[in-house]
PDB file of C-alpha atoms in Angstrom:
ATOM      1  CA  MET A  29      -8.514  -0.228  24.013  1.00 44.00           C
ATOM      2  CA  ALA A  30      -8.540  -2.647  26.928  1.00 44.00           C
ATOM      3  CA  LYS A  31     -12.341  -2.517  26.959  1.00 46.00           C
ATOM      4  CA  GLU A  32     -12.469  -4.149  23.517  1.00 44.00           C
ATOM      5  CA  HIS A  33     -10.700  -7.212  24.852  1.00 49.00           C
ATOM      6  CA  LEU A  34     -13.328  -7.581  27.569  1.00 55.00           C
ATOM      7  CA  ILE A  35     -16.276  -7.621  25.183  1.00 66.00           C
ATOM      8  CA  ASP A  36     -16.801 -10.329  22.617  1.00 83.00           C
ATOM      9  CA  VAL A  37     -16.559  -8.250  19.454  1.00 93.00           C
ATOM     10  CA  GLN A  38     -18.904  -9.585  16.798  1.00 92.00           C
ATOM     11  CA  PRO A  39     -19.521  -9.085  13.092  1.00 96.00           C
ATOM     12  CA  ILE A  40     -22.659  -7.180  12.121  1.00 97.00           C
ATOM     13  CA  ARG A  41     -24.868 -10.013  10.850  1.00 95.00           C
ATOM     14  CA  SER A  42     -27.879  -8.018   9.653  1.00 95.00           C
ATOM     15  CA  LEU A  43     -27.946  -5.876   6.504  1.00 97.00           C
ATOM     16  CA  GLU A  44     -30.434  -3.586   8.246  1.00 98.00           C
ATOM     17  CA  LYS A  45     -28.019  -3.103  11.175  1.00 97.00           C
ATOM     18  CA  LEU A  46     -25.171  -2.499   8.701  1.00 98.00           C
ATOM     19  CA  ASP A  47     -27.220   0.265   7.072  1.00 98.00           C
ATOM     20  CA  ASP A  48     -28.075   1.648  10.537  1.00 98.00           C
ATOM     21  CA  MET A  49     -24.375   1.745  11.417  1.00 98.00           C
ATOM     22  CA  LYS A  50     -23.474   3.553   8.182  1.00 98.00           C
ATOM     23  CA  TRP A  51     -26.254   6.088   8.746  1.00 98.00           C
ATOM     24  CA  SER A  52     -25.200   6.619  12.365  1.00 98.00           C
ATOM     25  CA  LEU A  53     -21.542   7.156  11.435  1.00 98.00           C
ATOM     26  CA  LYS A  54     -22.549   9.816   8.901  1.00 96.00           C
ATOM     27  CA  ARG A  55     -25.106  11.438  11.219  1.00 96.00           C
ATOM     28  CA  HIS A  56     -23.395  11.277  14.626  1.00 96.00           C
ATOM     29  CA  CYS A  57     -19.711  11.059  13.735  1.00 96.00           C
ATOM     30  CA  SER A  58     -18.121  12.203  10.474  1.00 96.00           C
ATOM     31  CA  GLU A  59     -17.578  11.332   6.829  1.00 97.00           C
ATOM     32  CA  ARG A  60     -14.056  10.230   7.833  1.00 98.00           C
ATOM     33  CA  ASP A  61     -15.440   7.699  10.309  1.00 98.00           C
ATOM     34  CA  TYR A  62     -18.045   6.500   7.799  1.00 98.00           C
ATOM     35  CA  ILE A  63     -15.382   5.975   5.099  1.00 98.00           C
ATOM     36  CA  LEU A  64     -13.146   4.152   7.614  1.00 98.00           C
ATOM     37  CA  PHE A  65     -16.034   1.787   8.369  1.00 98.00           C
ATOM     38  CA  LEU A  66     -16.961   1.412   4.692  1.00 98.00           C
ATOM     39  CA  LEU A  67     -13.378   0.587   3.727  1.00 98.00           C
ATOM     40  CA  GLY A  68     -13.041  -1.774   6.698  1.00 98.00           C
ATOM     41  CA  ILE A  69     -16.156  -3.823   5.904  1.00 98.00           C
ATOM     42  CA  ASN A  70     -15.335  -3.960   2.185  1.00 97.00           C
ATOM     43  CA  THR A  71     -11.658  -4.939   2.447  1.00 96.00           C
ATOM     44  CA  GLY A  72     -11.256  -6.866   5.708  1.00 96.00           C
ATOM     45  CA  LEU A  73      -8.116  -4.888   6.559  1.00 96.00           C
ATOM     46  CA  ARG A  74      -7.093  -4.551  10.189  1.00 96.00           C
ATOM     47  CA  VAL A  75      -7.732  -1.126  11.673  1.00 97.00           C
ATOM     48  CA  SER A  76      -3.971  -0.511  12.032  1.00 96.00           C
ATOM     49  CA  ASP A  77      -3.535  -1.080   8.271  1.00 97.00           C
ATOM     50  CA  LEU A  78      -6.494   1.172   7.456  1.00 98.00           C
ATOM     51  CA  LEU A  79      -5.157   3.982   9.643  1.00 98.00           C
ATOM     52  CA  SER A  80      -1.719   3.813   8.016  1.00 97.00           C
ATOM     53  CA  LEU A  81      -3.154   4.540   4.535  1.00 97.00           C
ATOM     54  CA  LYS A  82      -2.219   7.802   2.860  1.00 97.00           C
ATOM     55  CA  VAL A  83      -4.245   9.569   0.182  1.00 97.00           C
ATOM     56  CA  LYS A  84      -1.447   9.057  -2.394  1.00 96.00           C
ATOM     57  CA  ASP A  85      -1.600   5.275  -1.740  1.00 95.00           C
ATOM     58  CA  ILE A  86      -5.122   4.988  -3.090  1.00 95.00           C
ATOM     59  CA  LYS A  87      -6.100   8.133  -5.002  1.00 95.00           C
ATOM     60  CA  GLY A  88      -7.370   7.176  -8.451  1.00 95.00           C
ATOM     61  CA  LYS A  89      -6.693   3.453  -7.956  1.00 96.00           C
ATOM     62  CA  LEU A  90      -9.142   0.568  -8.262  1.00 96.00           C
ATOM     63  CA  GLU A  91      -6.639  -1.837  -6.735  1.00 96.00           C
ATOM     64  CA  ILE A  92      -3.774  -1.419  -4.273  1.00 95.00           C
ATOM     65  CA  ILE A  93      -1.179  -3.752  -2.834  1.00 94.00           C
ATOM     66  CA  ILE A  94      -0.365  -3.222   0.816  1.00 94.00           C
ATOM     67  CA  LYS A  95       2.023  -4.990   3.155  1.00 92.00           C
ATOM     68  CA  GLU A  96      -0.032  -5.940   6.202  1.00 91.00           C
ATOM     69  CA  GLY A  97       1.433  -4.629   9.435  1.00 90.00           C
ATOM     70  CA  LYS A  98       0.797  -7.709  11.560  1.00 90.00           C
ATOM     71  CA  THR A  99       1.751 -10.468   9.111  1.00 87.00           C
ATOM     72  CA  LYS A 100       4.129  -8.436   6.885  1.00 90.00           C
ATOM     73  CA  LYS A 101       2.514 -10.239   3.924  1.00 89.00           C
ATOM     74  CA  PRO A 102       1.517  -8.355   0.770  1.00 91.00           C
ATOM     75  CA  ARG A 103      -2.187  -8.240   0.030  1.00 92.00           C
ATOM     76  CA  THR A 104      -4.057  -7.000  -3.019  1.00 93.00           C
ATOM     77  CA  ILE A 105      -7.080  -4.879  -2.138  1.00 94.00           C
ATOM     78  CA  GLN A 106      -9.919  -4.202  -4.577  1.00 94.00           C
ATOM     79  CA  LEU A 107     -11.397  -0.717  -4.233  1.00 96.00           C
ATOM     80  CA  ASN A 108     -13.840  -0.727  -7.153  1.00 95.00           C
ATOM     81  CA  ASN A 109     -16.907  -1.275  -4.921  1.00 94.00           C
ATOM     82  CA  VAL A 110     -16.091   1.828  -2.813  1.00 96.00           C
ATOM     83  CA  PHE A 111     -14.153   3.838  -5.412  1.00 96.00           C
ATOM     84  CA  ASN A 112     -16.682   6.637  -5.986  1.00 96.00           C
ATOM     85  CA  GLU A 113     -17.385   7.308  -2.294  1.00 97.00           C
ATOM     86  CA  LEU A 114     -13.657   7.145  -1.548  1.00 97.00           C
ATOM     87  CA  ALA A 115     -12.840   9.604  -4.357  1.00 97.00           C
ATOM     88  CA  THR A 116     -15.522  12.071  -3.211  1.00 97.00           C
ATOM     89  CA  TYR A 117     -14.248  11.843   0.370  1.00 97.00           C
ATOM     90  CA  MET A 118     -10.592  12.314  -0.628  1.00 97.00           C
ATOM     91  CA  ASP A 119     -11.499  15.569  -2.394  1.00 96.00           C
ATOM     92  CA  THR A 120     -12.632  16.952   0.977  1.00 95.00           C
ATOM     93  CA  ILE A 121      -9.523  16.212   3.062  1.00 94.00           C
ATOM     94  CA  ASP A 122      -6.483  18.397   3.384  1.00 93.00           C
ATOM     95  CA  SER A 123      -3.950  15.912   4.723  1.00 95.00           C
ATOM     96  CA  GLU A 124      -1.585  13.254   3.456  1.00 96.00           C
ATOM     97  CA  TRP A 125      -3.429  10.766   5.723  1.00 98.00           C
ATOM     98  CA  LEU A 126      -6.617   9.105   4.544  1.00 98.00           C
ATOM     99  CA  PHE A 127      -8.035   9.263   8.084  1.00 98.00           C
ATOM    100  CA  PRO A 128      -6.476  12.431   9.506  1.00 97.00           C
ATOM    101  CA  SER A 129      -6.570  13.390  13.145  1.00 96.00           C
ATOM    102  CA  ARG A 130      -7.660  16.899  14.054  1.00 91.00           C
ATOM    103  CA  LYS A 131      -4.645  16.940  16.386  1.00 89.00           C
ATOM    104  CA  GLY A 132      -1.598  17.493  14.204  1.00 84.00           C
ATOM    105  CA  ASP A 133      -0.497  15.870  10.968  1.00 91.00           C
ATOM    106  CA  LYS A 134      -1.105  12.234  11.761  1.00 97.00           C
ATOM    107  CA  PRO A 135      -3.893   9.675  11.360  1.00 97.00           C
ATOM    108  CA  ILE A 136      -6.492   9.120  14.058  1.00 98.00           C
ATOM    109  CA  SER A 137      -5.496   6.608  16.724  1.00 97.00           C
ATOM    110  CA  LYS A 138      -6.941   3.120  17.086  1.00 97.00           C
ATOM    111  CA  ILE A 139      -8.542   4.310  20.329  1.00 97.00           C
ATOM    112  CA  GLN A 140     -10.241   7.202  18.516  1.00 97.00           C
ATOM    113  CA  ALA A 141     -11.475   4.819  15.784  1.00 98.00           C
ATOM    114  CA  TYR A 142     -12.834   2.547  18.540  1.00 97.00           C
ATOM    115  CA  ARG A 143     -14.590   5.467  20.256  1.00 97.00           C
ATOM    116  CA  GLN A 144     -16.245   6.661  17.040  1.00 97.00           C
ATOM    117  CA  LEU A 145     -17.420   3.165  16.073  1.00 98.00           C
ATOM    118  CA  ASN A 146     -18.893   2.685  19.534  1.00 97.00           C
ATOM    119  CA  LYS A 147     -20.546   6.096  19.536  1.00 97.00           C
ATOM    120  CA  ALA A 148     -22.272   5.277  16.232  1.00 98.00           C
ATOM    121  CA  ALA A 149     -23.188   1.750  17.385  1.00 97.00           C
ATOM    122  CA  ASP A 150     -24.679   3.045  20.662  1.00 97.00           C
ATOM    123  CA  MET A 151     -26.922   5.450  18.713  1.00 97.00           C
ATOM    124  CA  VAL A 152     -28.523   2.560  16.820  1.00 97.00           C
ATOM    125  CA  ASP A 153     -28.447  -0.137  19.518  1.00 96.00           C
ATOM    126  CA  ILE A 154     -25.736  -2.352  18.055  1.00 96.00           C
ATOM    127  CA  GLU A 155     -23.799  -4.210  20.734  1.00 93.00           C
ATOM    128  CA  SER A 156     -20.348  -5.838  20.857  1.00 92.00           C
ATOM    129  CA  VAL A 157     -18.673  -3.365  18.494  1.00 96.00           C
ATOM    130  CA  GLY A 158     -14.937  -2.791  18.394  1.00 95.00           C
ATOM    131  CA  THR A 159     -12.326  -2.064  15.771  1.00 95.00           C
ATOM    132  CA  HIS A 160     -12.303  -5.753  14.764  1.00 95.00           C
ATOM    133  CA  THR A 161     -16.031  -5.530  13.989  1.00 97.00           C
ATOM    134  CA  MET A 162     -15.197  -4.196  10.517  1.00 98.00           C
ATOM    135  CA  ARG A 163     -12.839  -7.074   9.674  1.00 97.00           C
ATOM    136  CA  LYS A 164     -15.187  -9.667  11.175  1.00 97.00           C
ATOM    137  CA  THR A 165     -18.156  -8.179   9.301  1.00 98.00           C
ATOM    138  CA  PHE A 166     -16.216  -8.378   6.031  1.00 98.00           C
ATOM    139  CA  GLY A 167     -15.341 -12.025   6.753  1.00 97.00           C
ATOM    140  CA  TYR A 168     -18.878 -12.929   7.781  1.00 97.00           C
ATOM    141  CA  TRP A 169     -20.491 -11.505   4.651  1.00 97.00           C
ATOM    142  CA  TYR A 170     -17.739 -12.784   2.345  1.00 97.00           C
ATOM    143  CA  TYR A 171     -18.312 -16.279   3.714  1.00 96.00           C
ATOM    144  CA  LYS A 172     -22.121 -15.959   3.549  1.00 94.00           C
ATOM    145  CA  GLN A 173     -21.894 -14.963  -0.138  1.00 95.00           C
ATOM    146  CA  SER A 174     -19.115 -17.310  -1.261  1.00 96.00           C
ATOM    147  CA  LYS A 175     -19.171 -20.223   1.238  1.00 93.00           C
ATOM    148  CA  ASP A 176     -15.434 -20.419   0.433  1.00 95.00           C
ATOM    149  CA  VAL A 177     -13.686 -20.703   3.779  1.00 94.00           C
ATOM    150  CA  ALA A 178     -10.336 -21.578   2.155  1.00 96.00           C
ATOM    151  CA  LYS A 179     -10.238 -18.344   0.145  1.00 96.00           C
ATOM    152  CA  LEU A 180     -11.409 -16.297   3.158  1.00 96.00           C
ATOM    153  CA  GLN A 181      -8.720 -17.934   5.299  1.00 95.00           C
ATOM    154  CA  MET A 182      -6.137 -16.757   2.746  1.00 94.00           C
ATOM    155  CA  ILE A 183      -7.618 -13.225   2.597  1.00 94.00           C
ATOM    156  CA  LEU A 184      -7.550 -12.885   6.398  1.00 94.00           C
ATOM    157  CA  ASN A 185      -4.154 -14.626   6.634  1.00 91.00           C
ATOM    158  CA  HIS A 186      -5.361 -17.198   9.148  1.00 93.00           C
ATOM    159  CA  SER A 187      -3.459 -20.444   9.673  1.00 92.00           C
ATOM    160  CA  HIS A 188      -6.495 -22.763   9.733  1.00 94.00           C
ATOM    161  CA  PRO A 189     -10.115 -22.760   8.432  1.00 94.00           C
ATOM    162  CA  GLU A 190     -11.468 -23.360  11.955  1.00 92.00           C
ATOM    163  CA  ILE A 191      -9.767 -20.174  13.141  1.00 93.00           C
ATOM    164  CA  THR A 192     -11.449 -18.261  10.311  1.00 95.00           C
ATOM    165  CA  LEU A 193     -14.913 -19.674  11.045  1.00 93.00           C
ATOM    166  CA  LYS A 194     -14.555 -18.988  14.767  1.00 92.00           C
ATOM    167  CA  TYR A 195     -13.224 -15.469  14.073  1.00 93.00           C
ATOM    168  CA  ILE A 196     -16.284 -14.521  11.998  1.00 94.00           C
ATOM    169  CA  GLY A 197     -18.679 -16.210  14.421  1.00 89.00           C
ATOM    170  CA  ILE A 198     -19.899 -18.818  11.948  1.00 86.00           C
ATOM    171  CA  ALA A 199     -19.090 -21.848  14.096  1.00 72.00           C
ATOM    172  CA  ASP A 200     -21.290 -20.602  16.958  1.00 72.00           C
ATOM    173  CA  GLU A 201     -24.067 -19.512  14.616  1.00 73.00           C
ATOM    174  CA  GLU A 202     -24.155 -22.882  12.814  1.00 75.00           C
ATOM    175  CA  ILE A 203     -24.232 -24.769  16.114  1.00 72.00           C
ATOM    176  CA  GLU A 204     -27.138 -22.603  17.336  1.00 78.00           C
ATOM    177  CA  ASP A 205     -28.980 -23.063  14.023  1.00 77.00           C
ATOM    178  CA  SER A 206     -28.494 -26.836  14.094  1.00 74.00           C
ATOM    179  CA  LEU A 207     -29.892 -26.974  17.639  1.00 79.00           C
ATOM    180  CA  ASN A 208     -32.947 -24.836  16.810  1.00 79.00           C
ATOM    181  CA  GLY A 209     -34.950 -27.679  15.312  1.00 76.00           C
ATOM    182  CA  PHE A 210     -33.425 -30.424  17.450  1.00 77.00           C
ATOM    183  CA  VAL A 211     -36.026 -32.581  19.244  1.00 79.00           C
ATOM    184  CA  LEU A 212     -35.833 -36.052  20.752  1.00 80.00           C
TER     185      LEU A 212
END
C-alpha cells in the first residue's frame, strides 16, 4: 500500500477512460473487482467501508445506512443506480462478504483491491490509480454534474470546501484551464 502514497492518485476524468476501466476490470480481473469499482465510483465510499460490506447489508435494498469506519459518522447510500448489476452479482457469490477473498471466509484486503485496480488500469493505460481513485472519481463527477461543493463536502465528510476541491483535483484543473487562454 505504501506505493499508493508515493503516486498522486487522481480521479478518472474521462468518461471514455471510465468505460475502459470497467471493461478492463471485467476482462482482466473479475466480476467482484468490477462491482467493487462500480460501487466505489457510484457511492464515494472509502475502500475500507466497501470491503466491510456483507451481502445481507445490501441484498434487496435501494438504500443503506452505514457508519463510516474513518469518521464513525452514519451515511445514507443510494444503490438504485447500481441495483440490478449488484443483485445479479450477489446471486453468484457464496459468501457472507460482498467482496470475498479466495483465501478463507473474509473480504479481500485493501492491498488486493489496489493490485486489481492497478492491473486493470495498466491494461488500458490509465495512470495514477489507487484505491482512492474510486472515491475521487465519484467526487469529481458529482461536482461536475451538480457544481455543489457544499453538498459534496458533506457527502465526503470533509471539514472545508477547499479540501474537497483539492481532493477531487478540481482546484488544479481550474487553475490550468484559466491559464490556457491567458496572454499578455
